[in-house]
Short mmCIF file of C-alpha atoms (C1' of nucleotides) in Angstrom, two decimals:
data_model
loop_
_atom_site.label_atom_id
_atom_site.label_comp_id
_atom_site.label_asym_id
_atom_site.label_seq_id
_atom_site.Cartn_x
_atom_site.Cartn_y
_atom_site.Cartn_z
CA UNK F 53 8.52 24.44 -10.68
CA UNK F 54 6.07 27.15 -11.66
CA UNK F 55 6.56 26.31 -15.33
CA UNK F 56 6.23 22.58 -14.74
CA UNK F 57 2.91 23.14 -13.06
CA UNK F 58 1.60 25.40 -15.79
CA UNK F 59 2.69 22.94 -18.45
CA UNK F 60 0.34 20.36 -17.04
CA UNK F 61 -2.41 22.88 -16.43
CA UNK F 62 -2.22 23.25 -12.67
CA UNK F 63 -2.29 26.53 -10.81
CA UNK F 64 1.06 27.45 -9.35
CA UNK F 65 0.09 27.85 -5.71
CA UNK F 66 2.79 28.33 -3.07
CA UNK F 67 1.89 24.97 -1.54
CA UNK F 68 2.32 23.10 -4.80
CA UNK F 69 5.59 24.78 -5.55
CA UNK F 70 6.79 23.95 -2.06
CA UNK F 71 5.84 20.30 -2.44
CA UNK F 72 7.70 19.98 -5.74
CA UNK F 73 10.74 21.75 -4.28
CA UNK F 74 10.73 19.37 -1.39
CA UNK F 75 10.46 16.33 -3.65
CA UNK F 76 13.23 17.74 -5.81
CA UNK F 77 15.63 17.32 -2.88
CA UNK F 78 15.38 13.61 -3.68
CA UNK F 79 15.11 12.56 -0.09
CA UNK F 80 12.05 10.44 -0.89
CA UNK F 81 9.90 11.62 1.99
CA UNK F 82 6.83 9.84 3.28
CA UNK F 83 3.69 11.93 3.52
CA UNK F 84 4.24 12.91 7.11
CA UNK F 85 7.89 13.71 6.56
CA UNK F 86 6.75 15.96 3.75
CA UNK F 87 4.17 17.50 6.05
CA UNK F 88 6.65 18.15 8.84
CA UNK F 89 9.23 19.61 6.50
CA UNK F 90 6.76 21.89 4.78
CA UNK F 91 5.32 23.18 8.05
CA UNK F 92 8.66 24.87 8.72
CA UNK F 93 8.23 27.20 5.79
CA UNK F 94 4.45 27.00 5.43
CA UNK F 95 3.15 26.75 9.00
CA UNK F 96 -0.50 26.78 7.97
CA UNK F 97 -0.24 24.00 5.39
CA UNK F 98 -2.67 21.18 5.94
CA UNK F 99 -2.30 17.44 5.50
CA UNK F 100 -5.38 17.42 3.29
CA UNK F 101 -3.69 19.82 0.90
CA UNK F 102 -0.68 17.57 0.70
CA UNK F 103 -2.81 14.52 0.01
CA UNK F 104 -4.84 16.30 -2.63
CA UNK F 105 -1.81 17.71 -4.34
CA UNK F 106 0.22 14.53 -4.30
CA UNK F 107 -2.64 12.81 -6.07
CA UNK F 108 -2.87 15.55 -8.65
CA UNK F 109 0.88 15.62 -9.17
CA UNK F 110 0.95 11.85 -9.63
CA UNK F 111 -1.88 12.03 -12.14
CA UNK F 112 -0.10 14.81 -13.98
CA UNK F 113 3.11 12.79 -14.09
CA UNK F 114 5.14 15.24 -12.03
CA UNK F 115 5.51 12.93 -9.04
CA UNK F 116 5.69 9.22 -8.41
CA UNK F 117 4.93 7.05 -5.44
CA UNK F 118 7.42 4.46 -4.30
CA UNK F 119 5.45 1.64 -2.74
CA UNK F 120 7.43 -0.57 -0.37
CA UNK F 121 7.07 -4.34 -0.66
CA UNK F 122 5.65 -4.84 2.80
CA UNK F 123 2.62 -2.59 2.38
CA UNK F 124 2.33 -1.87 6.05
CA UNK F 125 5.32 0.37 5.47
CA UNK F 126 4.63 3.87 4.25
CA UNK F 127 4.92 4.96 0.66
CA UNK F 128 7.61 7.43 -0.28
CA UNK F 129 7.40 10.13 -2.92
CA UNK F 130 9.73 11.29 -5.62
CA UNK F 131 9.73 13.98 -8.27
CA UNK F 132 9.38 12.57 -11.76
CA UNK F 133 11.56 13.80 -14.56
CA UNK F 134 12.74 10.72 -16.43
CA UNK F 135 12.40 6.95 -15.93
CA UNK F 136 14.71 5.60 -13.27
CA UNK F 137 15.09 2.68 -10.96
CA UNK F 138 14.65 2.64 -7.22
CA UNK F 139 16.55 0.51 -4.78
CA UNK F 140 15.36 0.36 -1.20
CA UNK F 141 17.08 -0.79 1.96
CA UNK F 142 14.93 -3.45 3.54
CA UNK F 143 16.16 -2.50 7.01
CA UNK F 144 15.81 1.28 7.15
CA UNK F 145 13.71 1.94 4.08
CA UNK F 146 16.17 4.40 2.55
CA UNK F 147 15.76 4.79 -1.22
CA UNK F 148 18.49 5.17 -3.84
CA UNK F 149 17.92 6.43 -7.38
CA UNK F 150 19.56 5.02 -10.48
CA UNK F 151 19.19 7.04 -13.61
CA UNK F 152 20.36 4.38 -16.02
CA UNK F 153 18.26 4.76 -19.05
CA UNK F 154 18.09 1.29 -20.58
CA UNK F 155 17.85 -0.64 -17.33
CA UNK F 156 14.11 -0.29 -17.31
CA UNK F 157 13.98 -1.30 -20.97
CA UNK F 158 16.12 -4.37 -20.37
CA UNK F 159 13.89 -5.69 -17.61
CA UNK F 160 10.95 -4.94 -19.82
CA UNK F 161 12.40 -6.99 -22.67
CA UNK F 162 13.02 -9.94 -20.41
CA UNK F 163 9.47 -9.86 -19.14
CA UNK F 164 8.11 -9.64 -22.66
CA UNK F 165 10.05 -12.73 -23.72
CA UNK F 166 8.87 -14.74 -20.76
CA UNK F 167 5.26 -13.79 -20.73
CA UNK F 168 4.59 -13.19 -24.42
CA UNK F 169 2.53 -10.29 -23.23
CA UNK F 170 2.88 -6.73 -24.34
CA UNK F 171 4.27 -5.30 -21.13
CA UNK F 172 3.25 -1.67 -21.10
CA UNK F 173 4.91 -0.71 -17.91
CA UNK F 174 6.97 -2.25 -15.16
CA UNK F 175 7.34 -1.61 -11.52
CA UNK F 176 10.70 -2.69 -10.23
CA UNK F 177 12.04 -2.26 -6.76
CA UNK F 178 15.38 -3.75 -5.78
CA UNK F 179 15.92 -4.57 -2.13
CA UNK F 180 19.25 -4.32 -0.42
CA UNK F 181 20.78 -3.87 2.99
CA UNK F 182 22.53 -0.52 2.89
CA UNK F 183 26.05 0.14 4.20
CA UNK F 184 24.89 1.81 7.38
CA UNK F 185 22.49 -0.96 8.27
CA UNK F 186 25.06 -3.62 7.51
CA UNK F 187 27.45 -1.94 9.95
CA UNK F 188 24.79 -1.70 12.61
CA UNK F 189 23.98 -5.36 12.24
CA UNK F 190 27.58 -6.41 12.85
CA UNK F 191 27.59 -4.79 16.26
CA UNK I 185 -1.37 -27.60 4.03
CA UNK I 186 -1.27 -29.06 7.50
CA UNK I 187 2.34 -30.10 6.99
CA UNK I 188 3.33 -26.73 5.56
CA UNK I 189 1.96 -25.03 8.62
CA UNK I 190 3.69 -27.36 11.02
CA UNK I 191 6.97 -26.95 9.17
CA UNK I 192 6.99 -23.27 9.97
CA UNK I 193 5.75 -23.83 13.51
CA UNK I 194 2.18 -22.65 13.19
CA UNK I 195 -0.81 -24.49 14.58
CA UNK I 196 -2.92 -26.14 11.91
CA UNK I 197 -6.25 -24.55 12.65
CA UNK I 198 -9.17 -25.05 10.26
CA UNK I 199 -9.12 -21.35 9.41
CA UNK I 200 -5.45 -21.36 8.44
CA UNK I 201 -5.82 -24.47 6.35
CA UNK I 202 -8.82 -22.94 4.62
CA UNK I 203 -6.91 -19.74 3.86
CA UNK I 204 -4.01 -21.67 2.34
CA UNK I 205 -6.38 -23.82 0.31
CA UNK I 206 -8.08 -20.75 -1.00
CA UNK I 207 -4.79 -19.12 -1.94
CA UNK I 208 -3.70 -22.33 -3.60
CA UNK I 209 -6.49 -21.87 -6.15
CA UNK I 210 -4.26 -19.14 -7.56
CA UNK I 211 -7.08 -16.73 -8.08
CA UNK I 212 -5.16 -14.00 -6.24
CA UNK I 213 -8.00 -12.81 -4.04
CA UNK I 214 -8.13 -9.53 -2.21
CA UNK I 215 -8.79 -9.70 1.49
CA UNK I 216 -12.51 -9.28 1.17
CA UNK I 217 -12.77 -11.75 -1.68
CA UNK I 218 -10.95 -14.18 0.59
CA UNK I 219 -13.35 -13.34 3.39
CA UNK I 220 -16.44 -13.83 1.26
CA UNK I 221 -15.19 -17.10 -0.17
CA UNK I 222 -14.22 -18.50 3.18
CA UNK I 223 -17.53 -17.58 4.76
CA UNK I 224 -19.21 -20.16 2.52
CA UNK I 225 -17.40 -23.02 4.19
CA UNK I 226 -16.57 -21.31 7.49
CA UNK I 227 -19.56 -19.10 8.25
CA UNK I 228 -18.21 -17.93 11.57
CA UNK I 229 -14.78 -16.86 10.31
CA UNK I 230 -13.90 -13.29 11.15
CA UNK I 231 -12.08 -10.66 9.17
CA UNK I 232 -9.69 -10.15 12.07
CA UNK I 233 -8.66 -13.78 11.85
CA UNK I 234 -7.94 -13.41 8.17
CA UNK I 235 -5.86 -10.29 8.73
CA UNK I 236 -3.90 -11.87 11.56
CA UNK I 237 -3.27 -15.05 9.65
CA UNK I 238 -2.28 -13.39 6.40
CA UNK I 239 0.34 -11.46 8.31
CA UNK I 240 1.63 -14.60 9.97
CA UNK I 241 1.64 -16.54 6.71
CA UNK I 242 3.54 -13.75 4.98
CA UNK I 243 6.10 -13.64 7.78
CA UNK I 244 6.45 -17.40 7.61
CA UNK I 245 6.99 -17.27 3.85
CA UNK I 246 3.90 -19.28 2.99
CA UNK I 247 2.05 -16.40 1.37
CA UNK I 248 2.92 -13.25 -0.52
CA UNK I 249 1.18 -9.97 -1.06
CA UNK I 250 0.86 -8.53 -4.55
CA UNK I 251 0.76 -4.79 -4.17
CA UNK I 252 -0.70 -2.90 -7.12
CA UNK I 253 1.16 0.14 -8.45
CA UNK I 254 -1.59 2.60 -7.71
CA UNK I 255 -1.71 1.94 -3.97
CA UNK I 256 -5.31 2.98 -3.65
CA UNK I 257 -6.11 -0.34 -5.29
CA UNK I 258 -6.35 -3.35 -3.02
CA UNK I 259 -3.57 -5.84 -2.51
CA UNK I 260 -4.01 -9.38 -3.71
CA UNK I 261 -2.65 -12.50 -2.08
CA UNK I 262 -0.91 -15.57 -3.41
CA UNK I 263 0.43 -18.78 -1.97
CA UNK I 264 4.22 -18.92 -2.01
CA UNK I 265 6.00 -22.02 -3.13
CA UNK I 266 8.79 -20.85 -5.42
CA UNK I 267 9.89 -17.49 -6.86
CA UNK I 268 7.74 -16.38 -9.76
CA UNK I 269 6.76 -13.26 -11.58
CA UNK I 270 3.44 -11.49 -11.52
CA UNK I 271 1.85 -9.63 -14.37
CA UNK I 272 -1.20 -7.51 -13.69
CA UNK I 273 -3.82 -6.06 -16.01
CA UNK I 274 -3.93 -2.34 -15.40
CA UNK I 275 -7.60 -2.22 -16.37
CA UNK I 276 -9.22 -5.03 -14.39
CA UNK I 277 -6.44 -5.91 -11.97
CA UNK I 278 -6.33 -9.57 -12.93
CA UNK I 279 -3.02 -11.24 -12.08
CA UNK I 280 -1.10 -13.82 -14.11
CA UNK I 281 1.66 -16.03 -12.74
CA UNK I 282 4.86 -16.91 -14.56
CA UNK I 283 6.90 -19.65 -13.03
CA UNK I 284 10.02 -19.05 -15.10
CA UNK I 285 12.89 -19.60 -12.81
CA UNK I 286 15.67 -17.56 -14.35
CA UNK I 287 13.54 -14.56 -15.16
CA UNK I 288 13.82 -13.36 -11.62
CA UNK I 289 17.55 -14.04 -11.69
CA UNK I 290 18.03 -12.18 -14.96
CA UNK I 291 16.33 -9.05 -13.71
CA UNK I 292 18.34 -9.38 -10.56
CA UNK I 293 21.59 -9.55 -12.49
CA UNK I 294 20.74 -6.45 -14.48
CA UNK I 295 19.98 -4.52 -11.33
CA UNK I 296 23.21 -5.68 -9.73
CA UNK I 297 25.25 -4.44 -12.72
CA UNK I 298 23.58 -1.07 -12.71
CA UNK I 299 23.59 -0.35 -9.04
CA UNK I 300 26.72 -2.17 -7.89
CA UNK I 301 24.66 -3.14 -4.90
CA UNK I 302 24.07 -6.63 -3.66
CA UNK I 303 20.43 -6.92 -4.61
CA UNK I 304 18.95 -9.41 -2.17
CA UNK I 305 15.49 -9.44 -3.55
CA UNK I 306 13.45 -7.84 -6.28
CA UNK I 307 9.89 -6.86 -6.57
CA UNK I 308 8.74 -6.86 -10.15
CA UNK I 309 5.27 -6.29 -11.42
CA UNK I 310 4.62 -6.12 -15.14
CA UNK I 311 1.58 -4.20 -16.30
CA UNK I 312 -0.46 -5.16 -19.31
CA UNK I 313 -3.92 -4.80 -20.77
CA UNK I 314 -5.37 -8.30 -20.84
CA UNK I 315 -7.22 -9.81 -23.78
CA UNK I 316 -10.65 -9.36 -22.28
CA UNK I 317 -10.07 -5.73 -21.45
CA UNK I 318 -8.62 -5.05 -24.88
CA UNK I 319 -11.77 -6.45 -26.47
CA UNK I 320 -14.00 -4.38 -24.22
CA UNK I 321 -12.09 -1.25 -25.11
CA UNK I 322 -12.64 -1.77 -28.83
CA UNK I 323 -16.40 -1.71 -28.41
"C1'" DG G 206 -14.63 38.49 -10.93
"C1'" DT G 207 -14.34 33.69 -11.60
"C1'" DC G 208 -13.05 29.37 -10.42
"C1'" DC G 209 -10.02 26.52 -8.36
"C1'" DA G 210 -7.17 25.65 -4.05
"C1'" DT G 211 -6.70 25.78 0.82
"C1'" DG G 212 -7.44 24.39 5.54
"C1'" DC G 213 -10.28 22.80 8.93
"C1'" DA G 214 -13.15 19.23 10.87
"C1'" DA G 215 -15.87 15.46 10.12
"C1'" DA G 216 -16.44 11.12 7.71
"C1'" DC G 217 -14.77 7.06 6.04
"C1'" DG G 218 -12.56 2.58 5.22
"C1'" DA G 219 -9.09 -0.58 6.11
"C1'" DT G 220 -6.42 -2.70 9.56
"C1'" DT G 221 -5.19 -3.62 14.37
"C1'" DT G 222 -6.03 -4.42 19.17
"C1'" DG G 223 -7.98 -6.20 23.69
"C1'" DC G 224 -10.23 -9.58 25.72
"C1'" DA G 225 -13.12 -13.52 26.89
"C1'" DT G 226 -13.84 -18.02 24.97
"C1'" DG G 227 -12.53 -22.07 22.23
"C1'" DC G 228 -9.44 -25.48 20.39
"C1'" DG G 229 -4.99 -27.74 18.71
"C1'" DT G 230 -1.28 -29.90 20.69
"C1'" DA Z 234 -3.99 -28.80 30.82
"C1'" DC Z 235 -1.49 -25.16 28.52
"C1'" DG Z 236 -0.97 -21.71 25.40
"C1'" DC Z 237 -1.97 -20.04 21.22
"C1'" DA Z 238 -5.98 -18.91 17.98
"C1'" DT Z 239 -10.54 -17.24 17.26
"C1'" DG Z 240 -14.20 -13.90 16.89
"C1'" DC Z 241 -16.35 -9.99 18.39
"C1'" DA Z 242 -16.37 -5.06 19.24
"C1'" DA Z 243 -13.85 -1.07 19.98
"C1'" DA Z 244 -9.91 1.58 18.82
"C1'" DT Z 245 -6.77 3.34 15.65
"C1'" DC Z 246 -4.58 4.93 11.55
"C1'" DG Z 247 -4.31 6.80 7.00
"C1'" DT Z 248 -6.84 9.05 3.64
"C1'" DT Z 249 -10.81 11.42 1.65
"C1'" DT Z 250 -14.64 14.60 1.68
"C1'" DG Z 251 -17.64 18.84 2.41
"C1'" DC Z 252 -17.65 23.32 2.97
"C1'" DA Z 253 -16.59 28.15 3.94
"C1'" DT Z 254 -12.81 31.22 2.98
"C1'" DG Z 255 -8.78 32.76 0.36
"C1'" DG Z 256 -5.91 33.41 -3.67
"C1'" DA Z 257 -4.27 32.63 -8.68
"C1'" DC Z 258 -5.35 33.93 -13.04
#
DNA sequence: GTCCATGCAAACGATTTGCATGCGT
DNA sequence: ACGCATGCAAATCGTTTGCATGGAC
């Protein structure tokens, strides 16, 4: 994590390293989950620091924000290493990663054909009902 | 618009009708654009009313929210009639609609193959640089 | 030693809420 | 006439900002 930060020209502070480590667990925390988790090891960490750093990490391409479709739901955060697709459970909000390289490209191609536009980037979020939630619903 | 509202069990108030009419112009307004436009014909309309109604219209499936990828940008709103795809200019935020029925299905199919999940719904937003913005950039 | 980062508290903006009044049915 | 909708103001929530102190380089 220290190297990643230096590569993009950011100081390797303990807080930043901790944030990246936490994101690297791939649990897709919301900001306050991140805050609560980090307080365990960094009791003095402040929310403002987390906000500031998440913005910097996003700008630097080391983190990405997963924005839910309903917008009154909270964003979740993920470490960014290579392009991948996110699937979210519409019941509980849990996020699943799919590191399938050409999936993003395929969707992109389809959009290009339809729109005749040069699609530079796509944001895809698939919505499912996860196993757990499906079970709960049955009862 | 009156009928649409009654179909979903909502009272056809002048404010609601006006909101739907405004969305039907397909200009994808933000909440305050909507507010400013509606004030012209409904000077006493309140922001709270717009917020409440947009939420109800979304829940009822008569409107959808287009959430930009950067999340500090404002959401835009659209009337919902049938599934379609949105493309957004990353420079100026302008939104373009594509009513191509099987595009949504195709993306859906790809996601299903990759994830082996039953994708119930997808949220796709394609990002481009629109003509106007491309011209501006050249200068 | 310099400059950027941190952490606190205050400021801010967007959205929601409570409540009295008005209006669609 | 009833019950939901409106509009106002206040409350709330998430996020950002300013600033003094601390820490990475």
